[in-house]
mmCIF file of C-alpha atoms and ligand atoms in Angstrom:
data_model
loop_
_atom_site.group_PDB
_atom_site.id
_atom_site.type_symbol
_atom_site.label_atom_id
_atom_site.label_comp_id
_atom_site.label_asym_id
_atom_site.label_seq_id
_atom_site.Cartn_x
_atom_site.Cartn_y
_atom_site.Cartn_z
ATOM 1 C CA MET A 1236 37.309 -11.560 60.456
ATOM 2 C CA LEU A 1237 35.026 -14.178 62.096
ATOM 3 C CA LEU A 1238 32.641 -15.814 59.710
ATOM 4 C CA ASP A 1239 29.165 -17.342 60.371
ATOM 5 C CA ILE A 1240 29.236 -21.198 60.384
ATOM 6 C CA VAL A 1241 26.496 -22.609 58.214
ATOM 7 C CA LYS A 1242 24.422 -25.220 60.040
ATOM 8 C CA TYR A 1243 23.080 -28.591 58.859
ATOM 9 C CA GLY A 1244 20.025 -28.120 56.597
ATOM 10 C CA ASP A 1245 21.645 -25.287 54.535
ATOM 11 C CA PRO A 1246 21.799 -26.269 50.906
ATOM 12 C CA VAL A 1247 25.345 -24.869 50.480
ATOM 13 C CA LEU A 1248 26.480 -27.960 52.582
ATOM 14 C CA ARG A 1249 25.222 -30.242 49.764
ATOM 15 C CA GLN A 1250 26.813 -28.500 46.815
ATOM 16 C CA LYS A 1251 29.850 -29.601 44.949
ATOM 17 C CA GLY A 1252 32.584 -26.994 45.469
ATOM 18 C CA GLU A 1253 34.245 -25.036 42.585
ATOM 19 C CA ARG A 1254 37.953 -25.315 42.015
ATOM 20 C CA VAL A 1255 40.086 -22.354 42.860
ATOM 21 C CA GLY A 1256 42.042 -20.815 39.762
ATOM 22 C CA GLU A 1257 44.929 -19.221 41.587
ATOM 23 C CA ILE A 1258 45.554 -18.001 45.056
ATOM 24 C CA MET A 1259 44.548 -14.310 44.890
ATOM 25 C CA PRO A 1260 44.467 -12.033 47.950
ATOM 26 C CA GLU A 1261 40.672 -12.767 48.124
ATOM 27 C CA ILE A 1262 41.494 -16.469 48.693
ATOM 28 C CA THR A 1263 44.176 -15.863 51.283
ATOM 29 C CA GLN A 1264 41.730 -13.562 53.049
ATOM 30 C CA LEU A 1265 39.106 -16.410 52.940
ATOM 31 C CA ILE A 1266 41.714 -18.827 54.357
ATOM 32 C CA ASP A 1267 42.855 -16.378 57.110
ATOM 33 C CA ASP A 1268 39.158 -15.720 58.077
ATOM 34 C CA MET A 1269 38.499 -19.685 58.047
ATOM 35 C CA VAL A 1270 41.422 -20.366 60.325
ATOM 36 C CA GLU A 1271 40.282 -17.585 62.802
ATOM 37 C CA THR A 1272 36.725 -18.893 62.640
ATOM 38 C CA MET A 1273 37.795 -22.525 63.237
ATOM 39 C CA HIS A 1274 40.075 -21.597 66.263
ATOM 40 C CA GLU A 1275 37.377 -19.359 67.798
ATOM 41 C CA ALA A 1276 34.999 -22.357 67.609
ATOM 42 C CA HIS A 1277 37.448 -24.747 68.948
ATOM 43 C CA GLY A 1278 37.204 -26.831 65.824
ATOM 44 C CA ILE A 1279 39.892 -28.831 64.278
ATOM 45 C CA GLY A 1280 38.853 -28.349 60.710
ATOM 46 C CA LEU A 1281 36.715 -26.265 58.529
ATOM 47 C CA ALA A 1282 35.762 -26.304 54.865
ATOM 48 C CA ALA A 1283 34.658 -23.217 52.731
ATOM 49 C CA PRO A 1284 31.084 -24.525 52.277
ATOM 50 C CA GLN A 1285 30.678 -24.339 56.111
ATOM 51 C CA VAL A 1286 31.101 -20.493 55.811
ATOM 52 C CA GLY A 1287 28.834 -20.298 52.841
ATOM 53 C CA ASP A 1288 31.576 -20.188 50.207
ATOM 54 C CA LYS A 1289 31.545 -22.671 47.351
ATOM 55 C CA ARG A 1290 35.366 -22.704 46.615
ATOM 56 C CA ARG A 1291 37.469 -25.844 47.318
ATOM 57 C CA VAL A 1292 39.301 -24.659 50.400
ATOM 58 C CA ILE A 1293 39.875 -26.366 53.645
ATOM 59 C CA VAL A 1294 41.770 -25.663 56.837
ATOM 60 C CA VAL A 1295 42.796 -28.116 59.487
ATOM 61 C CA ASP A 1296 44.574 -27.810 62.867
ATOM 62 C CA VAL A 1297 44.729 -30.805 64.995
ATOM 63 C CA VAL A 1298 47.612 -29.677 67.225
ATOM 64 C CA ASP A 1299 46.993 -29.424 71.050
ATOM 65 C CA GLU A 1300 45.975 -26.077 72.253
ATOM 66 C CA ASP A 1301 48.972 -26.238 74.589
ATOM 67 C CA ALA A 1302 51.367 -26.703 71.550
ATOM 68 C CA GLY A 1303 50.048 -23.435 69.706
ATOM 69 C CA PRO A 1304 48.378 -23.161 66.510
ATOM 70 C CA ASP A 1305 49.650 -25.060 63.419
ATOM 71 C CA PRO A 1306 47.035 -24.690 60.671
ATOM 72 C CA VAL A 1307 47.125 -26.637 57.446
ATOM 73 C CA GLN A 1308 45.561 -24.626 54.570
ATOM 74 C CA MET A 1309 44.682 -26.359 51.331
ATOM 75 C CA ALA A 1310 42.939 -25.287 48.046
ATOM 76 C CA ASN A 1311 41.803 -27.869 45.475
ATOM 77 C CA PRO A 1312 42.948 -30.874 47.699
ATOM 78 C CA GLU A 1313 43.056 -34.202 45.749
ATOM 79 C CA LEU A 1314 43.836 -37.613 47.094
ATOM 80 C CA LEU A 1315 46.691 -39.244 45.223
ATOM 81 C CA TRP A 1316 46.880 -42.344 47.376
ATOM 82 C CA VAL A 1317 45.061 -43.835 50.381
ATOM 83 C CA SER A 1318 46.197 -46.584 52.726
ATOM 84 C CA ASP A 1319 44.239 -49.996 52.843
ATOM 85 C CA GLU A 1320 44.513 -49.686 56.634
ATOM 86 C CA MET A 1321 41.387 -47.938 58.093
ATOM 87 C CA LEU A 1322 41.035 -45.992 61.267
ATOM 88 C CA ASN A 1323 37.782 -45.639 63.296
ATOM 89 C CA GLN A 1324 37.619 -42.245 65.029
ATOM 90 C CA GLU A 1325 34.892 -40.273 66.829
ATOM 91 C CA GLU A 1326 34.076 -37.304 64.549
ATOM 92 C CA GLY A 1327 32.039 -34.191 64.946
ATOM 93 C CA CYS A 1328 31.334 -31.258 62.805
ATOM 94 C CA LEU A 1329 30.838 -27.499 63.374
ATOM 95 C CA SER A 1330 27.861 -27.524 61.167
ATOM 96 C CA LEU A 1331 26.238 -30.287 63.361
ATOM 97 C CA PRO A 1332 27.362 -29.053 66.743
ATOM 98 C CA GLU A 1333 27.227 -31.349 69.768
ATOM 99 C CA HIS A 1334 26.770 -34.507 67.698
ATOM 100 C CA TYR A 1335 29.498 -37.178 67.403
ATOM 101 C CA ALA A 1336 29.768 -40.579 65.852
ATOM 102 C CA GLU A 1337 32.642 -42.997 65.028
ATOM 103 C CA VAL A 1338 33.481 -42.924 61.296
ATOM 104 C CA GLU A 1339 35.750 -45.178 59.413
ATOM 105 C CA ARG A 1340 38.360 -43.619 57.132
ATOM 106 C CA HIS A 1341 41.776 -44.380 55.615
ATOM 107 C CA ASN A 1342 44.539 -44.234 58.257
ATOM 108 C CA ALA A 1343 47.013 -42.645 55.827
ATOM 109 C CA ILE A 1344 46.600 -40.487 52.653
ATOM 110 C CA ARG A 1345 48.707 -38.668 50.069
ATOM 111 C CA VAL A 1346 47.181 -35.325 49.121
ATOM 112 C CA ARG A 1347 47.976 -32.702 46.462
ATOM 113 C CA TYR A 1348 46.808 -29.187 46.893
ATOM 114 C CA LEU A 1349 47.611 -25.557 46.391
ATOM 115 C CA ASP A 1350 49.155 -23.939 49.503
ATOM 116 C CA TYR A 1351 48.803 -20.447 50.923
ATOM 117 C CA GLN A 1352 51.525 -19.160 48.547
ATOM 118 C CA GLY A 1353 49.829 -20.707 45.529
ATOM 119 C CA GLU A 1354 52.421 -23.467 45.195
ATOM 120 C CA ILE A 1355 51.466 -26.973 44.250
ATOM 121 C CA ARG A 1356 52.358 -29.249 47.158
ATOM 122 C CA GLU A 1357 52.137 -32.943 48.045
ATOM 123 C CA ARG A 1358 51.923 -34.242 51.624
ATOM 124 C CA GLU A 1359 51.638 -37.723 53.131
ATOM 125 C CA VAL A 1360 49.894 -37.761 56.444
ATOM 126 C CA ALA A 1361 48.401 -40.373 58.970
ATOM 127 C CA GLY A 1362 46.222 -40.622 61.970
ATOM 128 C CA VAL A 1363 43.943 -37.802 63.152
ATOM 129 C CA LEU A 1364 45.388 -35.393 60.598
ATOM 130 C CA ALA A 1365 44.590 -37.763 57.769
ATOM 131 C CA THR A 1366 41.023 -38.487 58.876
ATOM 132 C CA CYS A 1367 40.329 -34.765 59.528
ATOM 133 C CA ILE A 1368 41.464 -33.743 55.985
ATOM 134 C CA GLN A 1369 39.276 -36.507 54.557
ATOM 135 C CA HIS A 1370 36.307 -35.130 56.535
ATOM 136 C CA GLU A 1371 36.997 -31.617 55.282
ATOM 137 C CA MET A 1372 37.448 -32.759 51.698
ATOM 138 C CA ASP A 1373 34.111 -34.566 51.869
ATOM 139 C CA HIS A 1374 32.470 -31.133 52.668
ATOM 140 C CA LEU A 1375 33.771 -29.948 49.223
ATOM 141 C CA ASP A 1376 31.672 -32.680 47.580
ATOM 142 C CA GLY A 1377 28.616 -32.057 49.666
ATOM 143 C CA ILE A 1378 29.300 -34.997 51.936
ATOM 144 C CA LEU A 1379 28.748 -34.960 55.719
ATOM 145 C CA PHE A 1380 30.130 -37.294 58.326
ATOM 146 C CA VAL A 1381 26.443 -38.439 59.128
ATOM 147 C CA ASP A 1382 26.259 -39.818 55.567
ATOM 148 C CA LEU A 1383 29.025 -42.294 56.370
ATOM 149 C CA ILE A 1384 27.479 -43.921 59.604
ATOM 150 C CA SER A 1385 24.771 -46.353 60.200
ATOM 151 C CA SER A 1386 21.185 -45.241 59.356
ATOM 152 C CA LEU A 1387 20.177 -46.126 62.965
ATOM 153 C CA LYS A 1388 22.814 -43.583 64.319
ATOM 154 C CA ARG A 1389 22.127 -41.059 61.619
ATOM 155 C CA ASN A 1390 18.372 -41.032 62.269
ATOM 156 C CA MET A 1391 19.049 -40.585 65.979
ATOM 157 C CA ILE A 1392 21.216 -37.478 65.300
ATOM 158 C CA LEU A 1393 18.809 -36.044 62.804
ATOM 159 C CA ARG A 1394 15.856 -36.448 65.071
ATOM 160 C CA LYS A 1395 17.766 -34.562 67.788
ATOM 161 C CA LEU A 1396 18.809 -31.881 65.462
ATOM 162 C CA SER A 1397 15.222 -31.283 64.234
ATOM 163 C CA LYS A 1398 13.936 -31.286 67.822
ATOM 164 C CA ALA A 1399 16.666 -28.651 68.763
ATOM 165 C CA LYS A 1400 15.593 -26.531 65.861
ATOM 166 C CA LYS A 1401 11.926 -26.662 66.899
ATOM 167 C CA MET A 1402 12.862 -25.739 70.432
ATOM 168 C CA ALA A 1403 14.878 -22.828 69.172
ATOM 169 C CA ALA A 1404 12.007 -21.656 66.969
ATOM 170 C CA ALA A 1405 9.407 -22.008 69.750
ATOM 171 C CA PRO A 1406 8.515 -18.709 71.762
ATOM 172 C CA ALA A 1407 10.195 -18.612 75.137
HETATM 173 NI NI1 NI B 115 32.501 -30.908 59.123
#
């Protein structure tokens, strides 16, 4: 089922997510819906707060569309290790559509999480997959990529967002 994506300004995006107890059918349903919603929106990652759900669940799929879907699903993700080496990448977010900025993140991470079957897993990843997981994990703590960029660039994006909002509210 496709879910509505919450946009910047909604307080749910600023809340701290709640840990998942165990992977119940209700959670796998949420994960399935999040993957479907992410693919439909042509996004490479989605966190539960972005669909208005406070639980600590993220999905990521950075594979080329040509190669077919390969979603990564994580509940309660935790960073066990991060590389000193950093990576600067242009990021966007489905909750701030059409806005992009370069964000500096760890190039490699080791993450522990509950998988779709409810098993505890550990995985070490690097590059775009690692930066994308860090972006989605930030959502679980109410952090958005615009919090991590220069105030100059942030103000520019926020001004454009509020302008777009006013335009949408104005009568045609
Ligand atoms: Ni995002």
